[in-house]
Coordinates of C-alpha atoms in Angstrom, one line a residue:
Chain Q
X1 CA 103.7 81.3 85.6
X2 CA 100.3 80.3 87.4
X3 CA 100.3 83.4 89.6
X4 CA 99.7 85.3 86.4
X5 CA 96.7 82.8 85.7
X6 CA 96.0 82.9 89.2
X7 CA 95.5 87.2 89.7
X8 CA 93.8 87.3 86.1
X9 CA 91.2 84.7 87.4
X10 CA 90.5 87.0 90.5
X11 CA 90.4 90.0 88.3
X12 CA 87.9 88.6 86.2
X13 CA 86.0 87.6 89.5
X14 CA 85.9 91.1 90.3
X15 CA 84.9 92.5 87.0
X16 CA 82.7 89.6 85.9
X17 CA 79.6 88.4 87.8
X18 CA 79.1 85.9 85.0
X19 CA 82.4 84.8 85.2
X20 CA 82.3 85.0 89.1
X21 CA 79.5 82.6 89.9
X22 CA 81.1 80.1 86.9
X23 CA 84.4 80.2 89.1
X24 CA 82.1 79.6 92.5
X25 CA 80.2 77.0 90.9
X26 CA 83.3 75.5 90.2
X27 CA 82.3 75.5 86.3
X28 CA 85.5 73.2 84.2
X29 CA 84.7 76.0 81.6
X30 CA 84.9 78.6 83.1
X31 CA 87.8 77.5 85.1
X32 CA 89.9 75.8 82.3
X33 CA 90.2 79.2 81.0
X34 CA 93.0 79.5 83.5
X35 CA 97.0 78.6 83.9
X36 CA 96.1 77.6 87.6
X37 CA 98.0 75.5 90.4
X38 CA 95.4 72.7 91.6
X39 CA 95.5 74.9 95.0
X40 CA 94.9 77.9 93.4
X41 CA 92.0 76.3 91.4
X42 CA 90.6 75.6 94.9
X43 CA 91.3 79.2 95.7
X44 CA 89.6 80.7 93.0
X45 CA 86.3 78.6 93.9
X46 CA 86.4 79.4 97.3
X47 CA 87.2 83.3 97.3
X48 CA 84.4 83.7 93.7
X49 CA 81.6 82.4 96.3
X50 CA 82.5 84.4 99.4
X51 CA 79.8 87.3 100.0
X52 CA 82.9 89.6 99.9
X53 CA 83.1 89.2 96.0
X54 CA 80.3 91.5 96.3
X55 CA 81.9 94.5 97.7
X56 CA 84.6 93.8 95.4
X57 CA 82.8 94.0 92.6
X58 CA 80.4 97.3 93.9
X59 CA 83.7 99.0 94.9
X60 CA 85.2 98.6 91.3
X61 CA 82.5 99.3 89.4
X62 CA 81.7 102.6 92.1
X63 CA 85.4 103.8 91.1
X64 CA 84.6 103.3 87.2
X65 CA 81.4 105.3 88.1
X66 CA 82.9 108.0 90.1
X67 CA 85.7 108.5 87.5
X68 CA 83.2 109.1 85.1
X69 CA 81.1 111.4 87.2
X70 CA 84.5 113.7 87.9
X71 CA 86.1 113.8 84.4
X72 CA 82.9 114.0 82.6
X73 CA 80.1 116.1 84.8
X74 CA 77.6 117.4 82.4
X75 CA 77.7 114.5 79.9
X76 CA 76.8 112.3 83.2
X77 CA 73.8 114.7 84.4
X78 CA 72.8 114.7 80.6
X79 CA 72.4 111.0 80.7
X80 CA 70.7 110.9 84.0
X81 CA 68.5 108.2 85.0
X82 CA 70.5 106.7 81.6
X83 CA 73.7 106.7 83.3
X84 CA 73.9 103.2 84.6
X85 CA 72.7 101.3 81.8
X86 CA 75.1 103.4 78.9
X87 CA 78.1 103.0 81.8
X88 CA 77.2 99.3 81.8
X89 CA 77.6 99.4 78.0
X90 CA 80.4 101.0 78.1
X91 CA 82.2 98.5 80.5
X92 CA 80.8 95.5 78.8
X93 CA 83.4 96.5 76.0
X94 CA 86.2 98.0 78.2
X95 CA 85.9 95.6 81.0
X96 CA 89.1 96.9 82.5
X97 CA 89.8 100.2 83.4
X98 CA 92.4 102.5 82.1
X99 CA 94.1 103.9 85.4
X100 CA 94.5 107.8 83.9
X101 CA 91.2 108.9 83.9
X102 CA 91.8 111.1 80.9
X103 CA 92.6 108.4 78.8
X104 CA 89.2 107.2 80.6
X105 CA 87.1 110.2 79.5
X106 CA 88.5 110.0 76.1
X107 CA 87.2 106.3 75.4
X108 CA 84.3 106.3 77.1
X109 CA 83.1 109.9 75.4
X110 CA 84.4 107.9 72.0
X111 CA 81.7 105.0 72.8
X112 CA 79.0 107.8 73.9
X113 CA 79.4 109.1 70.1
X114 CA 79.5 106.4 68.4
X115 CA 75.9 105.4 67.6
X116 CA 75.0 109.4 68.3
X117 CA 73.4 110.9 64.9
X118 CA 75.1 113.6 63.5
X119 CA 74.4 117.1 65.4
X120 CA 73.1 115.2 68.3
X121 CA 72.8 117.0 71.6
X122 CA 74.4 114.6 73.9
X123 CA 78.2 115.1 71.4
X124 CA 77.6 118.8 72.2
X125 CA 77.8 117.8 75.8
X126 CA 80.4 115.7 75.3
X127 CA 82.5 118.0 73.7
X128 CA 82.2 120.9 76.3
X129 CA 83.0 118.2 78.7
X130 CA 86.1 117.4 76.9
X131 CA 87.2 120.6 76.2
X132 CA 87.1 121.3 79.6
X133 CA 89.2 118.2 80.6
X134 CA 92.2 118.9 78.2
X135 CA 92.4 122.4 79.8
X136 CA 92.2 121.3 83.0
X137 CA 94.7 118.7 82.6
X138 CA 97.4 121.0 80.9
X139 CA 101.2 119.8 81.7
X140 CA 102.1 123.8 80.9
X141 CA 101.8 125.9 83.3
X142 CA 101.9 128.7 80.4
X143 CA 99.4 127.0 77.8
X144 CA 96.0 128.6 77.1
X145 CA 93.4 128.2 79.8
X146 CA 90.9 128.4 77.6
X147 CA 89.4 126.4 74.6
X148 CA 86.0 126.8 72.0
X149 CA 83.8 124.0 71.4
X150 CA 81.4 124.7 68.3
X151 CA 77.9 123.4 69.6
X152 CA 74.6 122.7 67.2
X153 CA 71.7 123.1 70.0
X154 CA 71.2 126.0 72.9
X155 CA 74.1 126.6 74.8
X156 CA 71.8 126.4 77.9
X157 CA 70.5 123.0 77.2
X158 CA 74.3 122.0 76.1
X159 CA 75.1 122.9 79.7
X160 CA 72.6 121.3 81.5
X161 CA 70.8 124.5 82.8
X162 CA 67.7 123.7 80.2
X163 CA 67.0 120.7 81.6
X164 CA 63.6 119.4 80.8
X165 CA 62.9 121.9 77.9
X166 CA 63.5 120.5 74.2
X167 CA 66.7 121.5 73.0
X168 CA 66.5 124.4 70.6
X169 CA 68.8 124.3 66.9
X170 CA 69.5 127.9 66.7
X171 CA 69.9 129.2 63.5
X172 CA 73.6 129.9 62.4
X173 CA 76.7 128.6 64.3
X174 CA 77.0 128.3 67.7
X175 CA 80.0 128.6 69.5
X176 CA 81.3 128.3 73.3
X177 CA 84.7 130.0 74.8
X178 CA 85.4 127.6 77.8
X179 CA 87.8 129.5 80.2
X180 CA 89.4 128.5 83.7
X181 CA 89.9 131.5 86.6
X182 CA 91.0 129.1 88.9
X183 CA 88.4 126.6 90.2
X184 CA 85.7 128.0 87.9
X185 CA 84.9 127.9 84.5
X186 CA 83.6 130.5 82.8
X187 CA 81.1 129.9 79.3
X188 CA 81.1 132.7 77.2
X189 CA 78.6 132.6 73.8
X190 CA 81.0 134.2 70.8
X191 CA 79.4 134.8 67.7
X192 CA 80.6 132.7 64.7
X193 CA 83.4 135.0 63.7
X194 CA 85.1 134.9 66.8
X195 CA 84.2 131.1 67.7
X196 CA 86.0 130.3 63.7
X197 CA 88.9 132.9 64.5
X198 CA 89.9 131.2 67.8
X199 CA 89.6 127.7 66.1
X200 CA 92.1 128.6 63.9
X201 CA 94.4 129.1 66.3
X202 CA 93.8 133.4 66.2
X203 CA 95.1 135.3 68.6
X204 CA 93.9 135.0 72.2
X205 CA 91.0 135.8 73.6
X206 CA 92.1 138.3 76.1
X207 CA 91.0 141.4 73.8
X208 CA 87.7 139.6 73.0
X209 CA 84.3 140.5 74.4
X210 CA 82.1 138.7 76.0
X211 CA 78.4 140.0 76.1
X212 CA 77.2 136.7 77.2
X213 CA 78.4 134.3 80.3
X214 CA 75.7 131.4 79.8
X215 CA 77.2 129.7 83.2
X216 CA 80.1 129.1 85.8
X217 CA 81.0 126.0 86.3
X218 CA 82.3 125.2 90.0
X219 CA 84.3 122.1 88.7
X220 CA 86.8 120.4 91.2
X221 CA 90.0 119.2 89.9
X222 CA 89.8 115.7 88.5
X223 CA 91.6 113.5 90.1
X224 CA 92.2 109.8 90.0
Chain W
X1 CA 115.9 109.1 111.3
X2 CA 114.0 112.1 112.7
X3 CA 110.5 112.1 113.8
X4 CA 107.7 114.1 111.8
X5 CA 104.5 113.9 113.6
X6 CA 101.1 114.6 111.6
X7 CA 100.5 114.7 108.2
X8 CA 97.7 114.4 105.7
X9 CA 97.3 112.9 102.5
X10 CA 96.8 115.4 99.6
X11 CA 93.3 115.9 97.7
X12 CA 92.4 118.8 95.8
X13 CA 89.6 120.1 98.6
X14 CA 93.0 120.7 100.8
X15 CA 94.6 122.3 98.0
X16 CA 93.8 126.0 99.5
X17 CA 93.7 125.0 102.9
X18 CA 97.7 123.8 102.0
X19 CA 98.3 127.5 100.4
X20 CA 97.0 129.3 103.0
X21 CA 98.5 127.3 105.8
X22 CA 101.3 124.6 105.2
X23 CA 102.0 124.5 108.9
X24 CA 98.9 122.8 109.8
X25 CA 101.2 119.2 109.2
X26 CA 104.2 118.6 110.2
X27 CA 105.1 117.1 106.4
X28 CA 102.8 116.4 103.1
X29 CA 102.0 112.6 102.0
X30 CA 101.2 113.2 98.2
X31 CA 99.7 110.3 95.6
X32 CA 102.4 111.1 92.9
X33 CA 100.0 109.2 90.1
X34 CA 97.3 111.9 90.7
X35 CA 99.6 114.6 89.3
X36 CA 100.2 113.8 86.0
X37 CA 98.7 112.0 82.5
X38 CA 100.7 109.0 82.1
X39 CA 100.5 108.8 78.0
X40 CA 101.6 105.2 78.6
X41 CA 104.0 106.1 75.6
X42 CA 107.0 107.5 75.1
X43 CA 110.8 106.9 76.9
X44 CA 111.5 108.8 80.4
X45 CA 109.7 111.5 81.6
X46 CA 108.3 112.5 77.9
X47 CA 105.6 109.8 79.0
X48 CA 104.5 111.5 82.6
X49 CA 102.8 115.3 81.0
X50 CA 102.2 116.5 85.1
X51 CA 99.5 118.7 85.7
X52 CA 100.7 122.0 86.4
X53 CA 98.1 123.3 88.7
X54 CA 98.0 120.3 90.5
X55 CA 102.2 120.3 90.9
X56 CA 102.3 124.0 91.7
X57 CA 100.4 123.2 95.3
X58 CA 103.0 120.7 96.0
X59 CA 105.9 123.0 95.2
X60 CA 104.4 125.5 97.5
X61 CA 104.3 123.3 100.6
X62 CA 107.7 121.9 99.9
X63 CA 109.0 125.2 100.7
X64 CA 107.8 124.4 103.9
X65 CA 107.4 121.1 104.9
X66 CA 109.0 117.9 104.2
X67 CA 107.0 115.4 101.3
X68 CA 106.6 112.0 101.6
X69 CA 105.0 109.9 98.4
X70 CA 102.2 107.2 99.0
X71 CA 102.0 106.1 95.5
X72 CA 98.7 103.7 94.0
X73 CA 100.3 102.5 90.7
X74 CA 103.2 99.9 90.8
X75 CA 101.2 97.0 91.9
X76 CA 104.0 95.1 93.7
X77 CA 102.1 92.1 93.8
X78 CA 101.7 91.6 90.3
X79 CA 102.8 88.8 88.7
X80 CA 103.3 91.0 85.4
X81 CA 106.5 92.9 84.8
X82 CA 107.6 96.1 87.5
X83 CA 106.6 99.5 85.9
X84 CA 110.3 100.6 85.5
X85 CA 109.3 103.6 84.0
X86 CA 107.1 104.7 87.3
X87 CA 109.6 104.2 89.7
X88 CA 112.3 106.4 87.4
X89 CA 109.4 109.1 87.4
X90 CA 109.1 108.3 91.5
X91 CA 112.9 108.9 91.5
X92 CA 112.3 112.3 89.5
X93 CA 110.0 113.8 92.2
X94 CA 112.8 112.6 95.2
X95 CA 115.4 114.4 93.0
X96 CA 112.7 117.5 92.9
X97 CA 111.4 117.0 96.3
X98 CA 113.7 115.1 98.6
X99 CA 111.1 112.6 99.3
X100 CA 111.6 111.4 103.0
X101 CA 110.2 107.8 102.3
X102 CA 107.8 106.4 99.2
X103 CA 105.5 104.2 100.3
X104 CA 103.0 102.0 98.2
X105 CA 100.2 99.3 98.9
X106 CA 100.6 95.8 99.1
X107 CA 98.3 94.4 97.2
X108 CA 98.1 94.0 93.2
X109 CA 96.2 96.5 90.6
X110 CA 97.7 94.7 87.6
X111 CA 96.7 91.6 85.5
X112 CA 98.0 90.2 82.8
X113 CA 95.9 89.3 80.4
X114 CA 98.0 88.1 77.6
X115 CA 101.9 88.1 76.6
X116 CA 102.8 91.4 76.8
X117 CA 99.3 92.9 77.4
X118 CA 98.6 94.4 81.2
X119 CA 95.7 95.7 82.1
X120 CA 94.8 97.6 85.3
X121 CA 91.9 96.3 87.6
X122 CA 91.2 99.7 89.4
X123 CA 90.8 97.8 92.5
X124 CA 93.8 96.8 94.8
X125 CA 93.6 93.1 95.8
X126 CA 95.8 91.1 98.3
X127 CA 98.0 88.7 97.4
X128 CA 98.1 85.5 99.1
X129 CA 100.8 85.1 101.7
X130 CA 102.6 82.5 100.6
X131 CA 106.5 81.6 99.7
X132 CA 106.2 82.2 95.9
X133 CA 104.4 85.6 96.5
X134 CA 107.3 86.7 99.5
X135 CA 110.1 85.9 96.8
X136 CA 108.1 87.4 93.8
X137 CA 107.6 91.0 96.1
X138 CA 111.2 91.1 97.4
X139 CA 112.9 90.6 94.3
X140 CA 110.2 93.6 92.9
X141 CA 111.4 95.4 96.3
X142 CA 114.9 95.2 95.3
X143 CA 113.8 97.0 92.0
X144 CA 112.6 99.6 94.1
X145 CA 115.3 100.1 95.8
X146 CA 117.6 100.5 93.0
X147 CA 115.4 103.1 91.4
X148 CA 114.8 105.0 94.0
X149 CA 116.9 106.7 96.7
X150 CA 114.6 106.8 99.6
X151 CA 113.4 104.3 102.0
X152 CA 110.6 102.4 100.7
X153 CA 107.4 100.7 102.8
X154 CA 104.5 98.7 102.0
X155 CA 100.9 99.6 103.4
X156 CA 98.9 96.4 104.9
X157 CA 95.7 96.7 103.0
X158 CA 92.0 95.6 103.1
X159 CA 90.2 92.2 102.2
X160 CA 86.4 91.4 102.2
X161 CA 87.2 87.5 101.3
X162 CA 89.3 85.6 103.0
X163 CA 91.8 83.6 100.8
X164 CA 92.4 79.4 102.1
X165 CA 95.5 77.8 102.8
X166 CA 97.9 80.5 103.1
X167 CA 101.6 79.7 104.3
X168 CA 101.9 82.4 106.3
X169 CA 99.6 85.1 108.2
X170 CA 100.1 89.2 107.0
X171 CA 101.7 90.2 109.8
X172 CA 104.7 87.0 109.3
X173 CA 105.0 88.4 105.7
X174 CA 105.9 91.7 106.6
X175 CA 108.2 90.4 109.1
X176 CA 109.4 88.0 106.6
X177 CA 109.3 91.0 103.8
X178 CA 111.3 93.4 106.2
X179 CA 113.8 91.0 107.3
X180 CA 114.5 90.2 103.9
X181 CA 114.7 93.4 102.2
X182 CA 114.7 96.2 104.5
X183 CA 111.5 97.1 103.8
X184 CA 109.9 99.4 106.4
X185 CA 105.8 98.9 107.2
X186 CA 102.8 102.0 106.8
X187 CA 100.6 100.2 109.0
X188 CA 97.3 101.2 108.1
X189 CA 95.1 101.2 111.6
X190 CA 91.6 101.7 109.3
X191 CA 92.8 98.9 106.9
X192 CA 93.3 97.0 110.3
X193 CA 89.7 97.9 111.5
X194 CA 87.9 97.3 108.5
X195 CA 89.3 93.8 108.5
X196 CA 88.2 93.1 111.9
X197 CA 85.1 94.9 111.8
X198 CA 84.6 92.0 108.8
X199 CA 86.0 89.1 110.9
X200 CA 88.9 89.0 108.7
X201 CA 91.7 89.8 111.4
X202 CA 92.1 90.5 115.2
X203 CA 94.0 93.6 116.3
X204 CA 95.5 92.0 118.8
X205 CA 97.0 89.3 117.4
X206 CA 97.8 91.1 114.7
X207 CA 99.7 93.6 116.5
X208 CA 101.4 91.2 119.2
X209 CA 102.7 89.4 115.8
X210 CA 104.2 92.4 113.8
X211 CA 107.4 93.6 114.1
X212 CA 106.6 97.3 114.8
X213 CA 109.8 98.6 114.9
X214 CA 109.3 98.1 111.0
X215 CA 107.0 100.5 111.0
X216 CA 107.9 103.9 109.9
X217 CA 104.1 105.6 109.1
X218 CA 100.8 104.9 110.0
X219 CA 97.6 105.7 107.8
X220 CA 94.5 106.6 110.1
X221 CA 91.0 107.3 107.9
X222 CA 87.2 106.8 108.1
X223 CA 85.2 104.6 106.4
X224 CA 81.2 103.3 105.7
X225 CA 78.9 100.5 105.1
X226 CA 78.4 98.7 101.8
X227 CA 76.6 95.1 101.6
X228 CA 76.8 94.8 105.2
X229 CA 80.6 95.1 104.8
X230 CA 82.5 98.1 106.2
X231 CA 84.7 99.5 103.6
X232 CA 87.9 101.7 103.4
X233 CA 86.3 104.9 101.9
X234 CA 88.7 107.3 103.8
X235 CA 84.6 108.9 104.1
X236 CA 85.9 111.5 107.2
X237 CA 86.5 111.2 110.6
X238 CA 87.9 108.4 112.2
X239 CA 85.8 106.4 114.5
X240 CA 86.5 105.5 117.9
X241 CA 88.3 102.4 117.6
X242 CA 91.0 103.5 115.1
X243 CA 92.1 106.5 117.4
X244 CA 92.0 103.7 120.3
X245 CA 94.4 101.5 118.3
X246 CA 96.5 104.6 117.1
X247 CA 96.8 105.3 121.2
X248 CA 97.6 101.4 121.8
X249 CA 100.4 101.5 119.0
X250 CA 102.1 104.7 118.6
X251 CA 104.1 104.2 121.7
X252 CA 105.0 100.5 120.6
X253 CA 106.6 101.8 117.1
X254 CA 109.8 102.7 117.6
X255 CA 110.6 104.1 114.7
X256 CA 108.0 105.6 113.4
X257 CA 108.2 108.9 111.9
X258 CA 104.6 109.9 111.2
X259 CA 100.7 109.2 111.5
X260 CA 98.5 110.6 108.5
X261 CA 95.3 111.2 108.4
X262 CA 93.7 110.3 105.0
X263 CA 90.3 111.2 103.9
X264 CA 88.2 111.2 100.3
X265 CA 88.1 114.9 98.8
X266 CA 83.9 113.9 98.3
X267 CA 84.1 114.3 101.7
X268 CA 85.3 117.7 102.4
X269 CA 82.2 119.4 102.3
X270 CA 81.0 117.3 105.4
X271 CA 84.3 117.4 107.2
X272 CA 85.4 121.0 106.5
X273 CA 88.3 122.7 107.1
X274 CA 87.3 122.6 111.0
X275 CA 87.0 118.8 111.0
X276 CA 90.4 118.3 109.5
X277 CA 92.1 120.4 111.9
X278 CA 90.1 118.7 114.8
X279 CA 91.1 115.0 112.9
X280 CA 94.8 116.0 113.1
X281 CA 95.2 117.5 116.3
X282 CA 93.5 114.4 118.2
X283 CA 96.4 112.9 115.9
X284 CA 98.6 115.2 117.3
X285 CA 97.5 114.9 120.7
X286 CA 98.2 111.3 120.2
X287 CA 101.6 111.7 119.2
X288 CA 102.5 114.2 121.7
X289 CA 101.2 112.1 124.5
X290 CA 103.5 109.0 123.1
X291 CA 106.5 111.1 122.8
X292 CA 106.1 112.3 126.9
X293 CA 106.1 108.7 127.8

């Protein structure tokens, strides 16, 4: 069925600027690429070199962005000015969107880590970040709001609040109880006992002490 | 069917706002997609893991106020199979909720990219109003309606391109769409805007041609600029113009059950609590004014 050849060419219009200008330019390569009606072929041509391709294409790429920025808030503000060019990594392999932004998070914090060397500060991030998704997202009303993320450098700097400072490698194990009270989240430092016990699926936390809350997180809900 | 009034799209910001107050709409338009994980895997509702915290908001103003469900997920327009699996989850939440109506967009979020493989764009774009696409959409209509035991109706939406040698204008596809199927309209007065704010459409016209006693909702919303184009970002108060078409058209629909006001949960910290009140009683006001006439 053209229409199927017809709405992928428009797709990749949307996603592809490459691909875009090929289809305006009217480009037998780029074009041939498609099942598409003779009308449709003119279509294509004519839509890929209107000026509105443009907002298309910032409006998709601005919903990626903006997905991103909601489900994964401190690994964003770690990458800072970085942001753009590792998102536009990230989308040159996964050029379409997965429409639950969990399943989002989940790949693109899987393409963050990959080249990451072991221990490195940005999975610790990423981790927290995770954590903090899979709690929030909970189908059970009932299941644990909280979760503990083992972390290799200074909680603080893990968190974003050390900004600027070189991340410290404390000696020993570090480890982070991630809890929700409603729209907050509370980060509480655990020493390594605690941290391994809860790991292992030990007994809650509501007993536990908690001599140190490094921050509060004000998180919103993540949404689509 | 009964009149509503005003209602407002849910986003977390209005999630306390909801709590503390249901009676501040008339009824509660939810996005039914932003309440769960869909695993994409697994038979009937095993695939749909619904956030619980999110759900428990709606559960609360359902004690109070009627729901309806503007859903973002089932591309109609796709040329790719229908999502059979969303609309039986849809069907779940009007078993739960007694949706009054389910409404979704007309456009297309769906490729396919191979046999068998979809993949979503995470943009909505219009079809092209033409025979093949009016048969494709009612026979996927049909499929709603068999699925789902509520009234179903398709949201005009926005284009920044304008797409040559159509068959037929918008406005004559929902006609055609309506006749056809049954299919009611949630005509979108910012969609309507933003189109001719980017010479894409003229309100007049537009309205003169649509059959507006198939329209059963309508969407009002702010938006911004981007490239020079104004854009659908549901970015806070409406302007002028849209609450001058909402005056023009509310007393022309004569079955319409409610006007919504939609905005971007980014933008709560600018509109407040105080703006959406002020946003749904000029809505209101509107409404009442029709109803006198």
């Amino acid at each position: 069925m053209s229409l199927t050849g017809f709405q992928l060419a428009m797709a990749d219009a949307v996603t592809s600027p490459t691909l875009c200008q090929g289809m305006s330019d009217g480009d037998p390569a780029v074009l041939d690429r498609y099942d598409l009606t003779e009308r449709e072929r003119r279509r294509v041509v004519a839509v890929a070199g209107q000026r509105g391709m443009t907002v298309n294409s910032t409006l998709y790429w601005a919903n990626r962005l903006a997905l991103l920025i909601r489900t994964m808030p401190l690994t964003c503000k770690a990458l800072g000015t970085g942001l753009p060019a590792a998102a536009a990594r990230y989308w040159s392999e996964a050029p379409y969107a997965l429409l639950q932004f969990h399943a989002e998070a989940i790949r693109f914090a899987a393409h963050l880590r990959g080249p990451l060397a072991d221990g490195a500060l940005l999975a610790d991030t990423i981790a927290v970040d995770l954590a903090v998704l899979d709690m929030r997202l909970s189908p059970d009303a009932t299941a644990p709001r909280w979760r503990v993320v083992r972390v290799h450098h200074d909680p603080e700097t893990v968190l974003g609040g050390g900004s600027g400072v070189p991340a410290r490698v404390p000696a020993g194990e570090q480890w982070l109880l991630v809890e929700t009270h409603g729209e907050e989240i509370a980060v509480h430092r655990v020493d390594a006992a605690t941290g391994r016990g809860l790991a292992g699926a030990g007994p809650s936390p509501a007993g536990i002490e908690r001599p140190e809350t490094v921050t509060v997180l004000h998180l919103g809900t993540p949404t689509r | 069917m009964e009149p509503l009034g005003v209602g407002i799209v849910h986003n977390p910001a209005l999630s306390d706002l909801l709590r503390a107050d249901p009676f501040v709409v008339d009824y509660l338009s939810v996005t039914p997609e932003a309440f769960w994980v869909d695993t994409e895997d697994g038979p009937g509702a095993s695939r749909f893991a619904e956030i619980a915290s999110m759900v428990g908001v709606v559960d609360e103003v359902a004690r109070h106020r009627p729901v309806v469900a503007h859903g973002i997920g089932l591309s109609i327009a796709s040329a790719g199979p229908v999502d059979e699996g969303l609309l039986d989850q849809v069907a779940r939440w009007h078993d739960r909720y007694g949706l009054l109506w389910y409404s979704e967009h007309l456009s297309y979020t769906t490729v396919t990219v191979a046999k068998g493989r979809e993949r979503r764009i995470g943009l909505g774009l219009p079809p092209p109003y033409d025979q093949e696409m009016l048969d494709l959409i009612c026979d996927r209509v049909a499929t709603v309606n068999d699925r789902v035991a509520t009234s179903f109706a398709l949201e005009n939406g926005v284009t920044y391109t304008d797409m040559p040698e159509q068959e037929m204008t918008e406005p004559a596809f929902f006609n055609a769409l309506a006749e056809r199927t049954g299919c009611s309209v949630l005509l979108d007065l910012h969609n309507l805007h933003t189109n001719v704010v980017n010479g894409m459409a003229d309100a007049t016209e537009y309205l003169d041609e649509l059959d507006l006693d198939a329209v059963v909702e309508i969407h009002i919303a702010g938006g911004h600029e981007v490239h020079g184009f104004h854009v659908d970002g549901h970015t806070g108060r409406c302007p002028p113009q849209v609450w001058q078409l909402l005056e023009d058209v509310v007393p022309r629909c004569r079955n319409l059950r409610g006007v919504t006001f939609e905005f971007h949960e980014g933008r709560f910290a600018d509109l407040g609590e105080t703006g959406v009140r002020e946003e749904l009683a000029q809505a209101r006001a509107i409404w009442e004014a029709a109803r006198c006439r």
